Short mmCIF file of C-alpha atoms and ligand atoms in Angstrom, two decimals:
data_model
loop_
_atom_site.label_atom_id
_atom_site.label_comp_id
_atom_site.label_asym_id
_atom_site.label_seq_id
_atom_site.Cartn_x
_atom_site.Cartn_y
_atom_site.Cartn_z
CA UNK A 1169 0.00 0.00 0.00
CA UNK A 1170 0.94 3.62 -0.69
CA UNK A 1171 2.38 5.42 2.34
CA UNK A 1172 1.87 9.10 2.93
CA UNK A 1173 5.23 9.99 1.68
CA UNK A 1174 5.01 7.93 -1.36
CA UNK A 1175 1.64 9.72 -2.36
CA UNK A 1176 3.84 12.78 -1.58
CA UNK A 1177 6.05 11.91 -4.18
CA UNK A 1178 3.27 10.72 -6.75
CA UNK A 1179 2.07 13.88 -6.51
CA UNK A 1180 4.76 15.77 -7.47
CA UNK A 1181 5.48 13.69 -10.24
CA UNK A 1182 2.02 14.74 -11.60
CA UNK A 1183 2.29 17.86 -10.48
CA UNK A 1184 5.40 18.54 -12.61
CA UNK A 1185 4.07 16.26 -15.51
CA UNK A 1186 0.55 18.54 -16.06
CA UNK A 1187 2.42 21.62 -16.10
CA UNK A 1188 4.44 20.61 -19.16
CA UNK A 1189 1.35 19.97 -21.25
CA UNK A 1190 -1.35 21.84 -22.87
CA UNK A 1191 -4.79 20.53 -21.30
CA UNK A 1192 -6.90 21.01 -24.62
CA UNK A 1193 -7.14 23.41 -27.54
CA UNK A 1194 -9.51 26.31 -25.98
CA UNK A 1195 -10.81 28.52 -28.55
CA UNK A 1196 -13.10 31.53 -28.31
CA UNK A 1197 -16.78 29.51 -29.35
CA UNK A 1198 -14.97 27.07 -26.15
CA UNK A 1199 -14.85 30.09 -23.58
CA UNK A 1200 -18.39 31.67 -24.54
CA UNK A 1201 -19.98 28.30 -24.12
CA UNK A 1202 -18.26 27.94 -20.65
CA UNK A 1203 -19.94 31.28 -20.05
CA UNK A 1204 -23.17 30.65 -21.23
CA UNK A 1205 -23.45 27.56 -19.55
CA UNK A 1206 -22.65 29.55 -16.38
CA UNK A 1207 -25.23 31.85 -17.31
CA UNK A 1208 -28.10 29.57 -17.30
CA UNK A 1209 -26.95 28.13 -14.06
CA UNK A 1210 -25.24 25.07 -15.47
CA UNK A 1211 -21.88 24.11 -14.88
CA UNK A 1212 -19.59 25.40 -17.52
CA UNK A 1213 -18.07 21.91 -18.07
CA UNK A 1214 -20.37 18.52 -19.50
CA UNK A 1215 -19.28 15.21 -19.04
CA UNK A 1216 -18.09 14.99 -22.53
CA UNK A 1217 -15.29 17.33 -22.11
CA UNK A 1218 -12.96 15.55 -19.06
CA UNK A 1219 -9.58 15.68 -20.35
CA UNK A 1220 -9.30 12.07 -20.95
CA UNK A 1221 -6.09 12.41 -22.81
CA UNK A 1222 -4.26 14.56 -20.40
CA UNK A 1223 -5.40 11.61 -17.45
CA UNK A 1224 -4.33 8.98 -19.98
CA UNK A 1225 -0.52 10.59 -20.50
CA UNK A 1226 -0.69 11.19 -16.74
CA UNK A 1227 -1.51 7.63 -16.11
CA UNK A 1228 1.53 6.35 -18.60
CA UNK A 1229 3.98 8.57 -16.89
CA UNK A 1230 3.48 7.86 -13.46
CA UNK A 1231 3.03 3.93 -14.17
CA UNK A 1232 6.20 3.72 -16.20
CA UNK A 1233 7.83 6.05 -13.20
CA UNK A 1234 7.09 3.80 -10.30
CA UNK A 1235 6.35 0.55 -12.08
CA UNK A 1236 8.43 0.54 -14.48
CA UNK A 1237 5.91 -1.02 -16.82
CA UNK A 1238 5.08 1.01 -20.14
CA UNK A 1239 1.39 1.04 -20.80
CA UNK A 1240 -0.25 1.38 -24.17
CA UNK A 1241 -2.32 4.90 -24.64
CA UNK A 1242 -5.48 1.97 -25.77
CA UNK A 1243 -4.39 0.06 -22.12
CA UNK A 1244 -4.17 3.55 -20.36
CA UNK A 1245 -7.37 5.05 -21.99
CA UNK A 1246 -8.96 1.76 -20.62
CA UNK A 1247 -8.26 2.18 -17.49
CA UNK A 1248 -9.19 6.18 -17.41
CA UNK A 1249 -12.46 5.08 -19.02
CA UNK A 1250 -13.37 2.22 -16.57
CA UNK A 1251 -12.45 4.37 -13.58
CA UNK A 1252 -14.77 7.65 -14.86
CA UNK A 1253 -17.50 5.01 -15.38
CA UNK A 1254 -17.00 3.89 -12.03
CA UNK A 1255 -16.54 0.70 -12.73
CA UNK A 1256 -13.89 -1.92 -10.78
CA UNK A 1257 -10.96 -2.13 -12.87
CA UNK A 1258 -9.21 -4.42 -10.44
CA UNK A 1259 -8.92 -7.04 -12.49
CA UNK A 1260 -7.21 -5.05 -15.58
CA UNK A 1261 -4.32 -3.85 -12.82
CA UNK A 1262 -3.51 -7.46 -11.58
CA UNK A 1263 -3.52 -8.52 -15.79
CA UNK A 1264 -0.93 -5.18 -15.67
CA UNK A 1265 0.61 -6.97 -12.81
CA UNK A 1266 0.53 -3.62 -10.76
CA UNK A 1267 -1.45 -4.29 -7.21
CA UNK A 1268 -4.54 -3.03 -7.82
CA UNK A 1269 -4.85 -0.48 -4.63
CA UNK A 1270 -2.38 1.63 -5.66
CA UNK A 1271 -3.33 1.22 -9.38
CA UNK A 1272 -6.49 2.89 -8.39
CA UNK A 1273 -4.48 5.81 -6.62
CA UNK A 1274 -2.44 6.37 -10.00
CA UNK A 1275 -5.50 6.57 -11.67
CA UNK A 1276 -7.56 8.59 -9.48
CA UNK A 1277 -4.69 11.37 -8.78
CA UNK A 1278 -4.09 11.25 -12.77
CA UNK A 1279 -7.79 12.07 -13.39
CA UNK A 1280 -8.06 14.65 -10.44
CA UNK A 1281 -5.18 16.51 -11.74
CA UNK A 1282 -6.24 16.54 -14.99
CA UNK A 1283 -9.44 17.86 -14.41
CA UNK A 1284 -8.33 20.27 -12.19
CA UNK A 1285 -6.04 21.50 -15.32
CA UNK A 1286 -9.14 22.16 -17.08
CA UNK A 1287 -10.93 23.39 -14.65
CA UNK A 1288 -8.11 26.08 -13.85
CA UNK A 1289 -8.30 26.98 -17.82
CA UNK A 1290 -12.27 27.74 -17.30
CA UNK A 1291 -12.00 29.98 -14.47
CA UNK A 1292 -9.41 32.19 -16.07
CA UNK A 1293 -11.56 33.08 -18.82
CA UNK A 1294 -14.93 32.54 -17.13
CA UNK A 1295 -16.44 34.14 -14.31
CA UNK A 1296 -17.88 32.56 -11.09
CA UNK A 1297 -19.10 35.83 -9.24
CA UNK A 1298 -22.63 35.11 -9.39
CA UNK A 1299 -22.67 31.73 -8.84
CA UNK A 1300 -24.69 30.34 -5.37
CA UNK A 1301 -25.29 27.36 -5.89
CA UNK A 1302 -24.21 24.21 -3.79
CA UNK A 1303 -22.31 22.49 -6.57
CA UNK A 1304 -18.98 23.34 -8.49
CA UNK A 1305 -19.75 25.92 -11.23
CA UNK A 1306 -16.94 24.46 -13.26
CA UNK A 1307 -18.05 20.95 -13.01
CA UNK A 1308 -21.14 20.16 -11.42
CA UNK A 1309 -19.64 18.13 -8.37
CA UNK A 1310 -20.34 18.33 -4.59
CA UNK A 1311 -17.61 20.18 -2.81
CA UNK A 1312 -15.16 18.32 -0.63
CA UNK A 1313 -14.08 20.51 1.31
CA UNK A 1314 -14.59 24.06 2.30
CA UNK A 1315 -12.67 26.88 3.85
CA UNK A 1316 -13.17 30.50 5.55
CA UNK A 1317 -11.13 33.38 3.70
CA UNK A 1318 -8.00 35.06 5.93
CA UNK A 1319 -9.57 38.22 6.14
CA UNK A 1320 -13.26 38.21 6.88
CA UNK A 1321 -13.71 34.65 7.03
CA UNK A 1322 -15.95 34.11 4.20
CA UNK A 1323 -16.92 30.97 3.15
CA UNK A 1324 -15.35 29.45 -0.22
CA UNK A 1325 -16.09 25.90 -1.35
CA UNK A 1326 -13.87 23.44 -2.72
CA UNK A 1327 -14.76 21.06 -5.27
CA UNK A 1328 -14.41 17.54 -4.30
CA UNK A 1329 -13.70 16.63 -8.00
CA UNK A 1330 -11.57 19.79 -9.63
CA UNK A 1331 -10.92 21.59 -7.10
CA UNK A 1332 -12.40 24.97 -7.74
CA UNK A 1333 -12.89 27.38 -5.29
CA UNK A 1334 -16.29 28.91 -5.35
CA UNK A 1335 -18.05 31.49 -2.80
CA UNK A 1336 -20.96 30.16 -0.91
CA UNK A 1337 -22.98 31.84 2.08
CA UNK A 1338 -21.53 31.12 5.48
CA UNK A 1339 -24.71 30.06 6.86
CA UNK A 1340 -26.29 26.51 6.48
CA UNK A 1341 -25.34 23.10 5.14
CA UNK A 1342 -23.77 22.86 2.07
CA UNK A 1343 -25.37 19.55 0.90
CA UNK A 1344 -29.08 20.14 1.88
CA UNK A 1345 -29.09 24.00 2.43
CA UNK A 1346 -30.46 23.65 6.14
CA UNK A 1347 -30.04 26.98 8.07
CA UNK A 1348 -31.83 26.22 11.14
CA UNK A 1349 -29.15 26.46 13.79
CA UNK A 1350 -30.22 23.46 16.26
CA UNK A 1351 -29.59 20.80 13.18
CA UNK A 1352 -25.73 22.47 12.41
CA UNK A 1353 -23.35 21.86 14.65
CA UNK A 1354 -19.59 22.36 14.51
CA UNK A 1355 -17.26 19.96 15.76
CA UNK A 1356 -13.27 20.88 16.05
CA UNK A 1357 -10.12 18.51 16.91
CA UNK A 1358 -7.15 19.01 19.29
CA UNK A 1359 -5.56 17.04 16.70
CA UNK A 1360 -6.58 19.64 13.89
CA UNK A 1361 -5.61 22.82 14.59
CA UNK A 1362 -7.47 25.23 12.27
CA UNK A 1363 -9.81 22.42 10.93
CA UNK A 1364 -13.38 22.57 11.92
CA UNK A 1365 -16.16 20.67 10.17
CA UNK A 1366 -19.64 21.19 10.27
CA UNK A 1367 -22.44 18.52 10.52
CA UNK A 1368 -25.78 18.83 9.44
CA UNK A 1369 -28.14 16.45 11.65
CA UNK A 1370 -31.09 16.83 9.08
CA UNK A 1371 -29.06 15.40 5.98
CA UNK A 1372 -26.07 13.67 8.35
CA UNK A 1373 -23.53 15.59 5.64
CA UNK A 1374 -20.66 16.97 7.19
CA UNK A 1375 -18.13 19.50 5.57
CA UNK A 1376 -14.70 19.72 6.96
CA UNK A 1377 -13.52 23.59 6.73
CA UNK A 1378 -9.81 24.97 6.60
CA UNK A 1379 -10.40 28.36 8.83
CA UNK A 1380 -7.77 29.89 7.10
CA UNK A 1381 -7.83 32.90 9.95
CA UNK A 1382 -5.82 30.21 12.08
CA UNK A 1383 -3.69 28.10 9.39
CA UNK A 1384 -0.95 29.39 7.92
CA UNK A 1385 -1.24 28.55 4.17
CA UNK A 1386 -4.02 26.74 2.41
CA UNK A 1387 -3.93 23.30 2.24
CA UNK A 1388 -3.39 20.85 -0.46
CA UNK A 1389 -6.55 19.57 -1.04
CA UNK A 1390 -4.83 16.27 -2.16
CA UNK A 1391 -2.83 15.81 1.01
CA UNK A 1392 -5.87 16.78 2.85
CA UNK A 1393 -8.27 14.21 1.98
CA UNK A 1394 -5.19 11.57 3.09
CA UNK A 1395 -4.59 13.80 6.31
CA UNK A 1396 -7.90 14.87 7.65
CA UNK A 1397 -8.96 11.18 7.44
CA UNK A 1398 -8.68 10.57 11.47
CA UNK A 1399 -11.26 13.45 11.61
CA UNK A 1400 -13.24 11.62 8.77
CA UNK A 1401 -13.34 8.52 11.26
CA UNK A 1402 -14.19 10.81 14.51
CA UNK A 1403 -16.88 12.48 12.56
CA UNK A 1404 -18.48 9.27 11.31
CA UNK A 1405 -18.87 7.76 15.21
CA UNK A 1406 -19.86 11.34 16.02
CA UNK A 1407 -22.85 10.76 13.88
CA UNK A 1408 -23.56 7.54 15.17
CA UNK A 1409 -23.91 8.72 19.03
CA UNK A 1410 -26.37 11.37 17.75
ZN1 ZN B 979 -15.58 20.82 -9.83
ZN1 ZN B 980 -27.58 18.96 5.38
#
């Protein structure tokens, strides 16, 4: 299994591998559908347009990094496919002869940072100032995480999927909008300085929150997920009791 400086090092490597390619071939009709989409209250980006082929280099690199095994763009674009369509592709990593946990990590962190390529190209021609809604304006997921600005302590939320950064009122849940106070409740963590999360008793959602007021830098939202999963644990028994 993967160890938490091992995914440190994946990451890099696909880290330094998106930056030295060009996500897709955005042209002006592109952008003003992005916009329009945004205007009707849709997400900007459909299904249709996940950078497959930027997660499918990502997904040759990093396998013929740390596996030294050279997968096809056909084998790769398999295994991008199967894993967007949610299916188990378990069985295609132990024909690969790579073990098929950390198979699904390449994969997963390939797509992630791929889509959060695009999604970066989308906000810096589109613009997300009137969007309210509880779901990413870029690509229609839940957020994962959210986080209260430095200065005022607004609340932004974080895609789960790309990674955008939207504003959202600081008031109610951010799965099933309740707002009445006595179902919200926030729970902090001696272990997690400057992490709170808040759990919503009427949908049993919970959002963990980077109160960027205490923390010194924002986190990585990859590292995160890995590191904030002891309060993922403590949160789920938390739920349980009440
Ligand atoms: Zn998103
Ligand atoms: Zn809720």
């Amino acid at each position: 299994m993967i160890n938490n400086a091992e995914f440190a090092e994946i990451l890099e490597f696909l880290e330094k591998n998106i930056a030295q390619i060009d996500i897709v071939p955005a042209d002006d009709l592109m952008h003003s559908l992005w916009q329009k989409r945004l205007a009707k209250g849709e997400p900007a980006l459909t299904e249709h347009e996940f950078p497959v082929k930027a997660a499918v280099f990502l997904v040759i690199e990093v396998i013929s990094s740390r596996e030294k095994i050279i997968l096809s763009s056909i084998q790769a674009e398999q295994l991008v496919r199967g894993y967007l369509a949610q299916q188990s592709i378990h069985a295609d990593w132990q024909q690969i002869g790579i073990v098929p946990e950390n198979g699904d990590i390449y994969v997963h962190l390939s797509c992630r940072m791929a889509l959060e390529k695009m999604a970066k190209l989308v906000t810096s021609v589109a613009n997300l100032a009137s969007w309210d809604k509880n779901e990413c304006p870029v690509c229609g997921d839940s957020p994962g995480f959210a986080c209260l600005e430095q200065e005022v302590g607004r609340r932004l939320l974080v895609c789960g999927a790309c990674l955008t950064q939207w504003r959202y009122k600081r008031i109610g849940c951010a799965f099933c909008k309740e707002e009445n106070p006595e179902k919200l409740k926030i729970v902090t963590a001696e272990e997690f300085p400057g992490w709170l999360a808040t759990v919503c008793l009427t949908c049993n959602g919970y959002l963990k929150t980077a109160d960027l007021r205490t923390l010194s830098s924002i986190p990585n939202w990859y590292k995160a997920v890995m590191e904030t999963l002891p309060l993922d644990y403590a949160l789920t028994l938390h739920k349980k009791s009440t």
